C-alpha positions as MATLAB code, in Angstrom:
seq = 'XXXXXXXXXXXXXXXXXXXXXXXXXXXXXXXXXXXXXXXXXXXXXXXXXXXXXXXXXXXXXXXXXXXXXXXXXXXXXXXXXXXXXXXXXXXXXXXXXXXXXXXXXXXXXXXXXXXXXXXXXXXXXXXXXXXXXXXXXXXXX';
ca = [
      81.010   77.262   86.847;
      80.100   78.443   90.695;
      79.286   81.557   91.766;
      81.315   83.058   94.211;
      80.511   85.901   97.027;
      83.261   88.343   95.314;
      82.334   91.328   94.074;
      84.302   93.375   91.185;
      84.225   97.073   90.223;
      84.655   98.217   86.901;
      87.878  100.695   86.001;
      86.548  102.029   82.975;
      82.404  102.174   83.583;
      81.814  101.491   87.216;
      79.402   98.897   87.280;
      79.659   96.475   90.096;
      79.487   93.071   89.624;
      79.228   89.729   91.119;
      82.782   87.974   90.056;
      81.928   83.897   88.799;
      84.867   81.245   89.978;
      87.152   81.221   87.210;
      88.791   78.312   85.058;
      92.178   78.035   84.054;
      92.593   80.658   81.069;
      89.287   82.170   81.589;
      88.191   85.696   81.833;
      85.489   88.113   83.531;
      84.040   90.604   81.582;
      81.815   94.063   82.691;
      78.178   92.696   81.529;
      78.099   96.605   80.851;
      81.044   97.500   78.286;
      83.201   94.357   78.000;
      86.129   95.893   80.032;
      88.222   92.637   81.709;
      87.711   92.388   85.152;
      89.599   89.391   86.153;
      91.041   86.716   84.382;
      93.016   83.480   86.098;
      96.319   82.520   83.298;
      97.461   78.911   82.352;
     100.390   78.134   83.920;
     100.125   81.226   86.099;
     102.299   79.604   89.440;
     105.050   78.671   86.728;
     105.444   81.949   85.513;
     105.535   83.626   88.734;
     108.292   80.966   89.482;
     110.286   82.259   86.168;
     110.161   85.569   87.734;
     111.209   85.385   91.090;
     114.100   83.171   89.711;
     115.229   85.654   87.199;
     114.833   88.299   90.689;
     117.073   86.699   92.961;
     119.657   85.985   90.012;
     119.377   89.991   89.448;
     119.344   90.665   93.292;
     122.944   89.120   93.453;
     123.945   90.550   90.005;
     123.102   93.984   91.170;
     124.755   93.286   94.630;
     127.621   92.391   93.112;
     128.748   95.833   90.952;
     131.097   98.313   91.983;
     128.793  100.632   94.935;
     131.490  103.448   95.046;
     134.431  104.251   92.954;
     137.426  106.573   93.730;
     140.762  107.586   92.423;
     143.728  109.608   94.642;
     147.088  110.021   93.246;
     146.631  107.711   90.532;
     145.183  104.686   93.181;
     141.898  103.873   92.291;
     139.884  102.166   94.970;
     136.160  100.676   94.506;
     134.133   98.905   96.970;
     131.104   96.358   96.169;
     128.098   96.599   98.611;
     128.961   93.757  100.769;
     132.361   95.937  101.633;
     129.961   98.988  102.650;
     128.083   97.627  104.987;
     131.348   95.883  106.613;
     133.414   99.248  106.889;
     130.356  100.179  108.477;
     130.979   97.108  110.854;
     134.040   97.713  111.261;
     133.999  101.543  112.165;
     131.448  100.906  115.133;
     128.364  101.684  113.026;
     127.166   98.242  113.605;
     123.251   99.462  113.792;
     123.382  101.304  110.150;
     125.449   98.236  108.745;
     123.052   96.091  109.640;
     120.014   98.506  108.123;
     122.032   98.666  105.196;
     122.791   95.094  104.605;
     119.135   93.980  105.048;
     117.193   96.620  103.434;
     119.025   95.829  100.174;
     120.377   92.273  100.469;
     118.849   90.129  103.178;
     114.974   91.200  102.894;
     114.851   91.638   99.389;
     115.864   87.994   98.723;
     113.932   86.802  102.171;
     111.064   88.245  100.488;
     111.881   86.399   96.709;
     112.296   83.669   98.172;
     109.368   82.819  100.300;
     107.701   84.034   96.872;
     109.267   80.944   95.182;
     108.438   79.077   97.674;
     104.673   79.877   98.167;
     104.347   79.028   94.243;
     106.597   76.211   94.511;
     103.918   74.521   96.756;
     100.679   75.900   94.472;
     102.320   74.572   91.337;
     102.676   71.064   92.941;
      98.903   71.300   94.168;
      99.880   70.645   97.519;
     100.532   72.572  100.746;
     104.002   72.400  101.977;
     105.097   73.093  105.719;
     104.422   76.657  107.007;
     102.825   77.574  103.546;
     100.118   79.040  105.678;
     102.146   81.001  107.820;
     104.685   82.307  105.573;
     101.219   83.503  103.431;
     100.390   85.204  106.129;
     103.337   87.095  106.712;
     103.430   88.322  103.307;
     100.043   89.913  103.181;
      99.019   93.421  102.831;
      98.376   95.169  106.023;
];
């Protein structure tokens, strides 16, 4: 095990400690009262994989429902997402239909799946192209 320049605060005692490099399915512990600071899973990339799969299949479940629901003189109209942001299309509101489609559609599974992709590459143990880039773009300003 190496030492690593990281440095890890304790939630329940705040003691401050210097964080070792981690094995697979091993954990840091406070040297002061045994709280878990970090820990690095087995199979970690694969399970972060699972979820972003089960994501995107609930992302186009989700996009899929009824969005509004109506009934006049016995008619009953209902309109799925997709429809919502096209009668804003059509109706000139071209600007707020396209705010609406990719704040709930098009970002949302952008996002998922650059996700899947990013672990994708760390569960092979190799880089694949623009891994590096897309990282990037995902991190916390």
């Amino acid at each position: 095990m190496t030492e690593s320049n990281a440095l890890a605060v304790c939630h329940e005692c705040d003691w401050v400690a210097a964080m070792p490099y981690l094995q697979e399915g091993e954990a840091a512990l406070c040297p002061r009262c045994g709280h878990r600071l970090s820990e690095r899973q087995r199979l970690g990339t694969q399970r972060e994989i699972a979820w972003g799969v089960s994501a995107l299949i609930t992302l186009v479940i989700a996009l899929s429902f009824e969005f509004i629901s109506f009934n006049t003189s016995g008619i009953t109209h209902s309109i799925v997402f997709i429809d919502s942001a096209l009668a804003l299309f059509n109706y000139d509101y071209v600007l707020l239909g396209a705010l609406v489609f990719a704040t709930t559609a098009l970002l949302p599974a952008l996002y998922i799946l650059i996700l899947l992709y990013l672990n994708t590459g760390l569960s092979l143990g190799r880089e694949l192209p623009g891994m590096g880039a897309l990282a990037l773009l995902l991190r916390p300003i």
